[in-house]
């Protein structure tokens, strides 16, 4: 099993600032949201597919269709790009949702779900939700990410959903780290960890809910100042997302989605 100590040039793979969608609702409940991601010019880096707290017990035809449309809209998956010449796709990835439960999830369960996502939905990588942040948990997370990389033949895009700044060593075992996930009231006064300056912005993700339309420009400035290359801002509030995982505020489109797209611009290309 390979031991990941360095990551590829994620900056080159992702390009400019773009959007990462941490988990829209099921395509039956959010058809407009999934359709919007395929609109030409959308600066999408990736979107997380969460069928039923994971891949579910069997393939879901609605999720299959949504994932297929998204991948087709961006010219194929990162895995296909790698097979064709070693390059990675620059956007529009579909990531399977894997809940690490702050380090308490069984390793075998994680790998089993990863294989289901790949077999059923041909995902391009994984979003490891509720990922631990402490140094003591790093070896086990390294074991998980190395295995997931092997599952996708070295072409997996891996995002660690910490939600806050973790021990710096986590930057060496995944493509991207979610170093902020929370409300605008906290984000506007947040500070970036000094060690992040050693890495390009494309290594970091900020997910912020409750951002008023009038503060959207300010939120984008903060993301750039703090060095986050992938963002998701929404005016929706954290109504019921206290039971774990960042799902509720991010399940639907923000009211100013068109403004986000126009401000960031086409951040991905083939």
mmCIF file of C-alpha atoms in Angstrom:
data_model
loop_
_atom_site.group_PDB
_atom_site.id
_atom_site.type_symbol
_atom_site.label_atom_id
_atom_site.label_comp_id
_atom_site.label_asym_id
_atom_site.label_seq_id
_atom_site.Cartn_x
_atom_site.Cartn_y
_atom_site.Cartn_z
ATOM 1 C CA UNK A 1 0.000 0.000 0.000
ATOM 2 C CA UNK A 2 1.496 3.361 -0.985
ATOM 3 C CA UNK A 3 2.285 5.848 1.764
ATOM 4 C CA UNK A 4 1.353 9.357 0.650
ATOM 5 C CA UNK A 5 4.007 11.835 1.736
ATOM 6 C CA UNK A 6 3.646 14.384 -1.053
ATOM 7 C CA UNK A 7 0.752 15.483 -3.240
ATOM 8 C CA UNK A 8 0.652 16.406 -6.956
ATOM 9 C CA UNK A 9 0.423 19.987 -8.169
ATOM 10 C CA UNK A 10 -3.136 20.669 -7.127
ATOM 11 C CA UNK A 11 -2.795 24.299 -8.131
ATOM 12 C CA UNK A 12 -2.252 23.247 -11.713
ATOM 13 C CA UNK A 13 -5.061 20.712 -11.527
ATOM 14 C CA UNK A 14 -7.713 23.094 -10.220
ATOM 15 C CA UNK A 15 -6.724 26.363 -11.840
ATOM 16 C CA UNK A 16 -8.241 29.580 -10.452
ATOM 17 C CA UNK A 17 -10.666 30.179 -7.595
ATOM 18 C CA UNK A 18 -13.716 27.980 -7.936
ATOM 19 C CA UNK A 19 -16.681 26.462 -6.157
ATOM 20 C CA UNK A 20 -16.797 23.259 -4.139
ATOM 21 C CA UNK A 21 -20.303 21.991 -3.347
ATOM 22 C CA UNK A 22 -20.207 20.037 -0.054
ATOM 23 C CA UNK A 23 -23.448 18.200 -0.661
ATOM 24 C CA UNK A 24 -26.658 19.247 -2.373
ATOM 25 C CA UNK A 25 -29.800 17.352 -1.458
ATOM 26 C CA UNK A 26 -30.737 14.175 -3.342
ATOM 27 C CA UNK A 27 -31.263 14.941 -7.054
ATOM 28 C CA UNK A 28 -34.990 14.149 -6.699
ATOM 29 C CA UNK A 29 -35.303 16.863 -4.052
ATOM 30 C CA UNK A 30 -32.869 19.336 -5.623
ATOM 31 C CA UNK A 31 -33.070 18.929 -9.414
ATOM 32 C CA UNK A 32 -32.458 22.637 -10.068
ATOM 33 C CA UNK A 33 -29.300 22.616 -7.937
ATOM 34 C CA UNK A 34 -27.747 19.670 -9.784
ATOM 35 C CA UNK A 35 -28.768 21.090 -13.164
ATOM 36 C CA UNK A 36 -27.150 24.450 -12.370
ATOM 37 C CA UNK A 37 -23.777 22.770 -11.890
ATOM 38 C CA UNK A 38 -23.750 21.698 -15.543
ATOM 39 C CA UNK A 39 -24.426 25.198 -16.883
ATOM 40 C CA UNK A 40 -21.585 26.413 -19.129
ATOM 41 C CA UNK A 41 -19.225 28.817 -17.382
ATOM 42 C CA UNK A 42 -19.875 27.494 -13.874
ATOM 43 C CA UNK A 43 -16.524 27.619 -12.019
ATOM 44 C CA UNK A 44 -17.028 24.232 -10.373
ATOM 45 C CA UNK A 45 -14.086 22.389 -8.863
ATOM 46 C CA UNK A 46 -16.117 19.532 -7.391
ATOM 47 C CA UNK A 47 -19.475 18.469 -6.003
ATOM 48 C CA UNK A 48 -20.087 15.886 -3.293
ATOM 49 C CA UNK A 49 -22.547 13.072 -3.945
ATOM 50 C CA UNK A 50 -24.186 11.927 -0.707
ATOM 51 C CA UNK A 51 -26.801 9.318 -1.588
ATOM 52 C CA UNK A 52 -27.887 8.194 1.887
ATOM 53 C CA UNK A 53 -25.218 9.134 4.397
ATOM 54 C CA UNK A 54 -22.850 7.420 1.973
ATOM 55 C CA UNK A 55 -23.343 5.398 -1.248
ATOM 56 C CA UNK A 56 -26.501 3.632 -0.047
ATOM 57 C CA UNK A 57 -27.321 -0.059 -0.282
ATOM 58 C CA UNK A 58 -27.806 -0.183 -4.039
ATOM 59 C CA UNK A 59 -27.250 2.067 -7.067
ATOM 60 C CA UNK A 60 -29.678 4.995 -7.157
ATOM 61 C CA UNK A 61 -30.768 5.783 -10.743
ATOM 62 C CA UNK A 62 -31.362 9.459 -9.976
ATOM 63 C CA UNK A 63 -27.872 9.855 -8.521
ATOM 64 C CA UNK A 64 -26.404 7.920 -11.427
ATOM 65 C CA UNK A 65 -28.040 10.353 -13.843
ATOM 66 C CA UNK A 66 -26.945 13.454 -11.909
ATOM 67 C CA UNK A 67 -23.349 12.249 -11.612
ATOM 68 C CA UNK A 68 -23.229 11.259 -15.277
ATOM 69 C CA UNK A 69 -24.517 14.619 -16.475
ATOM 70 C CA UNK A 70 -22.035 16.488 -14.325
ATOM 71 C CA UNK A 71 -19.065 14.447 -15.500
ATOM 72 C CA UNK A 72 -20.143 14.747 -19.146
ATOM 73 C CA UNK A 73 -20.535 18.516 -18.814
ATOM 74 C CA UNK A 74 -16.890 18.871 -17.813
ATOM 75 C CA UNK A 75 -15.441 16.548 -20.396
ATOM 76 C CA UNK A 76 -14.871 13.409 -18.326
ATOM 77 C CA UNK A 77 -13.544 12.414 -14.949
ATOM 78 C CA UNK A 78 -10.096 12.879 -13.486
ATOM 79 C CA UNK A 79 -9.637 9.117 -13.652
ATOM 80 C CA UNK A 80 -10.266 9.108 -17.406
ATOM 81 C CA UNK A 81 -7.842 11.989 -17.870
ATOM 82 C CA UNK A 82 -5.191 10.129 -15.935
ATOM 83 C CA UNK A 83 -5.675 6.976 -17.985
ATOM 84 C CA UNK A 84 -5.377 8.953 -21.184
ATOM 85 C CA UNK A 85 -2.028 10.565 -20.442
ATOM 86 C CA UNK A 86 -1.333 11.155 -16.793
ATOM 87 C CA UNK A 87 -3.141 14.486 -16.510
ATOM 88 C CA UNK A 88 -5.952 15.327 -14.127
ATOM 89 C CA UNK A 89 -9.259 16.901 -14.990
ATOM 90 C CA UNK A 90 -9.389 20.555 -13.988
ATOM 91 C CA UNK A 91 -12.945 20.711 -12.674
ATOM 92 C CA UNK A 92 -16.362 19.182 -12.417
ATOM 93 C CA UNK A 93 -15.287 16.269 -10.269
ATOM 94 C CA UNK A 94 -17.848 14.108 -8.496
ATOM 95 C CA UNK A 95 -16.704 13.132 -4.999
ATOM 96 C CA UNK A 96 -18.195 10.379 -2.875
ATOM 97 C CA UNK A 97 -19.137 11.334 0.684
ATOM 98 C CA UNK A 98 -17.337 9.321 3.366
ATOM 99 C CA UNK A 99 -18.021 10.131 7.020
ATOM 100 C CA UNK A 100 -14.949 9.512 9.203
ATOM 101 C CA UNK A 101 -16.919 10.329 12.385
ATOM 102 C CA UNK A 102 -13.954 12.214 13.857
ATOM 103 C CA UNK A 103 -11.810 9.099 13.599
ATOM 104 C CA UNK A 104 -14.243 6.563 15.061
ATOM 105 C CA UNK A 105 -15.375 5.015 11.753
ATOM 106 C CA UNK A 106 -14.228 1.466 11.023
ATOM 107 C CA UNK A 107 -11.517 1.338 8.350
ATOM 108 C CA UNK A 108 -13.197 -1.542 6.529
ATOM 109 C CA UNK A 109 -16.499 0.308 6.329
ATOM 110 C CA UNK A 110 -14.798 3.335 4.809
ATOM 111 C CA UNK A 111 -13.055 1.285 2.127
ATOM 112 C CA UNK A 112 -16.218 -0.693 1.373
ATOM 113 C CA UNK A 113 -18.200 2.517 0.828
ATOM 114 C CA UNK A 114 -15.388 3.899 -1.333
ATOM 115 C CA UNK A 115 -15.574 0.878 -3.629
ATOM 116 C CA UNK A 116 -19.361 1.186 -3.903
ATOM 117 C CA UNK A 117 -19.054 4.816 -4.920
ATOM 118 C CA UNK A 118 -16.541 3.926 -7.586
ATOM 119 C CA UNK A 119 -18.380 0.862 -8.899
ATOM 120 C CA UNK A 120 -21.801 2.503 -8.994
ATOM 121 C CA UNK A 121 -21.148 6.195 -9.674
ATOM 122 C CA UNK A 122 -17.613 6.284 -11.144
ATOM 123 C CA UNK A 123 -16.550 8.999 -8.718
ATOM 124 C CA UNK A 124 -13.346 10.977 -9.176
ATOM 125 C CA UNK A 125 -12.436 11.044 -5.512
ATOM 126 C CA UNK A 126 -13.804 11.404 -2.008
ATOM 127 C CA UNK A 127 -14.861 14.011 0.523
ATOM 128 C CA UNK A 128 -13.867 12.773 3.990
ATOM 129 C CA UNK A 129 -16.412 14.470 6.221
ATOM 130 C CA UNK A 130 -15.783 15.005 9.952
ATOM 131 C CA UNK A 131 -12.110 14.282 9.477
ATOM 132 C CA UNK A 132 -9.982 14.432 12.659
ATOM 133 C CA UNK A 133 -7.679 17.393 13.180
ATOM 134 C CA UNK A 134 -5.232 16.216 15.857
ATOM 135 C CA UNK A 135 -1.708 14.985 15.276
ATOM 136 C CA UNK A 136 -2.415 11.674 17.024
ATOM 137 C CA UNK A 137 -5.024 10.770 14.385
ATOM 138 C CA UNK A 138 -2.812 11.582 11.396
ATOM 139 C CA UNK A 139 -1.345 8.063 10.888
ATOM 140 C CA UNK A 140 -4.809 6.495 10.583
ATOM 141 C CA UNK A 141 -6.031 9.222 8.218
ATOM 142 C CA UNK A 142 -2.863 8.697 6.170
ATOM 143 C CA UNK A 143 -3.719 4.994 6.006
ATOM 144 C CA UNK A 144 -7.222 5.826 4.782
ATOM 145 C CA UNK A 145 -6.126 8.332 2.127
ATOM 146 C CA UNK A 146 -3.379 6.045 0.832
ATOM 147 C CA UNK A 147 -5.936 3.268 0.413
ATOM 148 C CA UNK A 148 -8.452 5.556 -1.312
ATOM 149 C CA UNK A 149 -5.722 6.727 -3.674
ATOM 150 C CA UNK A 150 -5.036 3.101 -4.548
ATOM 151 C CA UNK A 151 -8.759 2.430 -5.110
ATOM 152 C CA UNK A 152 -8.720 5.024 -7.888
ATOM 153 C CA UNK A 153 -5.357 3.952 -9.312
ATOM 154 C CA UNK A 154 -3.551 7.044 -8.074
ATOM 155 C CA UNK A 155 -6.019 9.522 -9.610
ATOM 156 C CA UNK A 156 -8.268 10.198 -6.613
ATOM 157 C CA UNK A 157 -9.047 13.768 -5.612
ATOM 158 C CA UNK A 158 -9.238 13.744 -1.822
ATOM 159 C CA UNK A 159 -10.743 16.501 0.316
ATOM 160 C CA UNK A 160 -10.454 16.337 4.101
ATOM 161 C CA UNK A 161 -13.522 17.928 5.698
ATOM 162 C CA UNK A 162 -11.969 19.127 8.932
ATOM 163 C CA UNK A 163 -13.973 22.329 9.225
ATOM 164 C CA UNK A 164 -11.108 24.044 11.055
ATOM 165 C CA UNK A 165 -7.332 24.224 10.813
ATOM 166 C CA UNK A 166 -5.842 20.793 11.521
ATOM 167 C CA UNK A 167 -2.327 19.760 12.462
ATOM 168 C CA UNK A 168 -0.127 20.884 9.507
ATOM 169 C CA UNK A 169 0.865 17.341 8.570
ATOM 170 C CA UNK A 170 -2.609 16.680 7.151
ATOM 171 C CA UNK A 171 -1.687 18.842 4.161
ATOM 172 C CA UNK A 172 0.657 16.069 3.024
ATOM 173 C CA UNK A 173 -1.972 13.320 2.816
ATOM 174 C CA UNK A 174 -4.759 14.898 0.727
ATOM 175 C CA UNK A 175 -5.314 17.267 -2.174
ATOM 176 C CA UNK A 176 -7.374 19.787 -0.216
ATOM 177 C CA UNK A 177 -8.270 20.607 3.380
ATOM 178 C CA UNK A 178 -11.483 22.287 4.523
ATOM 179 C CA UNK A 179 -10.013 24.735 7.026
ATOM 180 C CA UNK A 180 -13.250 26.607 7.666
ATOM 181 C CA UNK A 181 -16.842 25.398 7.756
ATOM 182 C CA UNK A 182 -19.310 27.486 9.692
ATOM 183 C CA UNK A 183 -21.383 30.669 9.912
ATOM 184 C CA UNK A 184 -20.600 34.068 8.505
ATOM 185 C CA UNK A 185 -20.612 35.563 12.008
ATOM 186 C CA UNK A 186 -17.488 33.499 12.776
ATOM 187 C CA UNK A 187 -15.909 33.681 9.326
ATOM 188 C CA UNK A 188 -15.735 37.452 9.105
ATOM 189 C CA UNK A 189 -13.546 37.532 12.242
ATOM 190 C CA UNK A 190 -11.603 34.348 11.539
ATOM 191 C CA UNK A 191 -7.827 34.125 11.210
ATOM 192 C CA UNK A 192 -5.761 31.816 9.076
ATOM 193 C CA UNK A 193 -3.125 29.503 10.544
ATOM 194 C CA UNK A 194 0.401 30.680 9.737
ATOM 195 C CA UNK A 195 1.504 27.306 8.320
ATOM 196 C CA UNK A 196 -0.988 27.562 5.453
ATOM 197 C CA UNK A 197 1.266 30.197 3.840
ATOM 198 C CA UNK A 198 3.605 27.346 2.876
ATOM 199 C CA UNK A 199 0.975 25.988 0.464
ATOM 200 C CA UNK A 200 -0.870 27.432 -2.558
ATOM 201 C CA UNK A 201 -4.502 28.580 -2.185
ATOM 202 C CA UNK A 202 -5.764 25.611 -4.183
ATOM 203 C CA UNK A 203 -4.989 23.384 -1.206
ATOM 204 C CA UNK A 204 -7.660 24.987 0.997
ATOM 205 C CA UNK A 205 -11.450 25.126 1.070
ATOM 206 C CA UNK A 206 -13.806 27.484 2.907
ATOM 207 C CA UNK A 207 -17.518 26.665 3.340
ATOM 208 C CA UNK A 208 -19.567 29.491 4.827
ATOM 209 C CA UNK A 209 -23.303 29.709 5.498
ATOM 210 C CA UNK A 210 -25.459 32.635 6.530
ATOM 211 C CA UNK A 211 -23.590 35.119 4.310
ATOM 212 C CA UNK A 212 -25.911 38.072 3.504
ATOM 213 C CA UNK A 213 -25.979 39.179 -0.114
ATOM 214 C CA UNK A 214 -24.623 42.570 0.941
ATOM 215 C CA UNK A 215 -21.504 40.883 2.383
ATOM 216 C CA UNK A 216 -20.771 38.521 -0.492
ATOM 217 C CA UNK A 217 -17.885 40.646 -1.804
ATOM 218 C CA UNK A 218 -16.414 40.850 1.686
ATOM 219 C CA UNK A 219 -16.604 37.060 2.058
ATOM 220 C CA UNK A 220 -14.746 36.604 -1.210
ATOM 221 C CA UNK A 221 -12.061 39.058 -0.127
ATOM 222 C CA UNK A 222 -11.568 37.150 3.116
ATOM 223 C CA UNK A 223 -11.210 33.882 1.209
ATOM 224 C CA UNK A 224 -8.537 35.415 -1.019
ATOM 225 C CA UNK A 225 -6.714 37.055 1.891
ATOM 226 C CA UNK A 226 -6.681 33.772 3.774
ATOM 227 C CA UNK A 227 -5.601 31.770 0.738
ATOM 228 C CA UNK A 228 -8.626 29.582 -0.034
ATOM 229 C CA UNK A 229 -8.857 28.489 -3.668
ATOM 230 C CA UNK A 230 -12.166 26.606 -3.384
ATOM 231 C CA UNK A 231 -15.192 28.186 -1.712
ATOM 232 C CA UNK A 232 -18.920 27.826 -1.170
ATOM 233 C CA UNK A 233 -20.931 30.720 0.217
ATOM 234 C CA UNK A 234 -24.647 30.630 0.896
ATOM 235 C CA UNK A 235 -27.218 32.938 2.452
ATOM 236 C CA UNK A 236 -28.970 29.927 3.948
ATOM 237 C CA UNK A 237 -28.602 29.530 7.694
ATOM 238 C CA UNK A 238 -27.649 26.626 9.904
ATOM 239 C CA UNK A 239 -31.177 25.654 10.911
ATOM 240 C CA UNK A 240 -30.775 21.987 11.851
ATOM 241 C CA UNK A 241 -27.245 20.898 11.073
ATOM 242 C CA UNK A 242 -26.215 20.245 14.659
ATOM 243 C CA UNK A 243 -26.246 16.458 14.471
ATOM 244 C CA UNK A 244 -23.008 16.097 12.498
ATOM 245 C CA UNK A 245 -21.844 16.696 8.952
ATOM 246 C CA UNK A 246 -22.215 19.962 7.077
ATOM 247 C CA UNK A 247 -25.338 19.281 5.086
ATOM 248 C CA UNK A 248 -28.372 21.400 5.908
ATOM 249 C CA UNK A 249 -27.220 24.921 4.975
ATOM 250 C CA UNK A 250 -25.592 23.633 1.795
ATOM 251 C CA UNK A 251 -28.351 21.405 0.426
ATOM 252 C CA UNK A 252 -29.869 24.097 -1.799
ATOM 253 C CA UNK A 253 -28.643 26.892 -4.033
ATOM 254 C CA UNK A 254 -27.829 30.216 -2.389
ATOM 255 C CA UNK A 255 -30.159 33.013 -3.411
ATOM 256 C CA UNK A 256 -27.255 34.803 -5.110
ATOM 257 C CA UNK A 257 -25.842 31.811 -7.027
ATOM 258 C CA UNK A 258 -25.699 33.774 -10.301
ATOM 259 C CA UNK A 259 -23.678 36.492 -8.574
ATOM 260 C CA UNK A 260 -21.167 33.959 -7.254
ATOM 261 C CA UNK A 261 -20.733 32.489 -10.729
ATOM 262 C CA UNK A 262 -20.265 35.913 -12.314
ATOM 263 C CA UNK A 263 -17.826 37.141 -9.649
ATOM 264 C CA UNK A 264 -15.602 34.078 -9.691
ATOM 265 C CA UNK A 265 -15.916 33.535 -13.423
ATOM 266 C CA UNK A 266 -15.050 30.403 -15.412
ATOM 267 C CA UNK A 267 -12.388 29.060 -13.090
ATOM 268 C CA UNK A 268 -12.031 25.675 -14.758
ATOM 269 C CA UNK A 269 -11.217 24.529 -18.236
ATOM 270 C CA UNK A 270 -9.997 21.463 -20.064
#
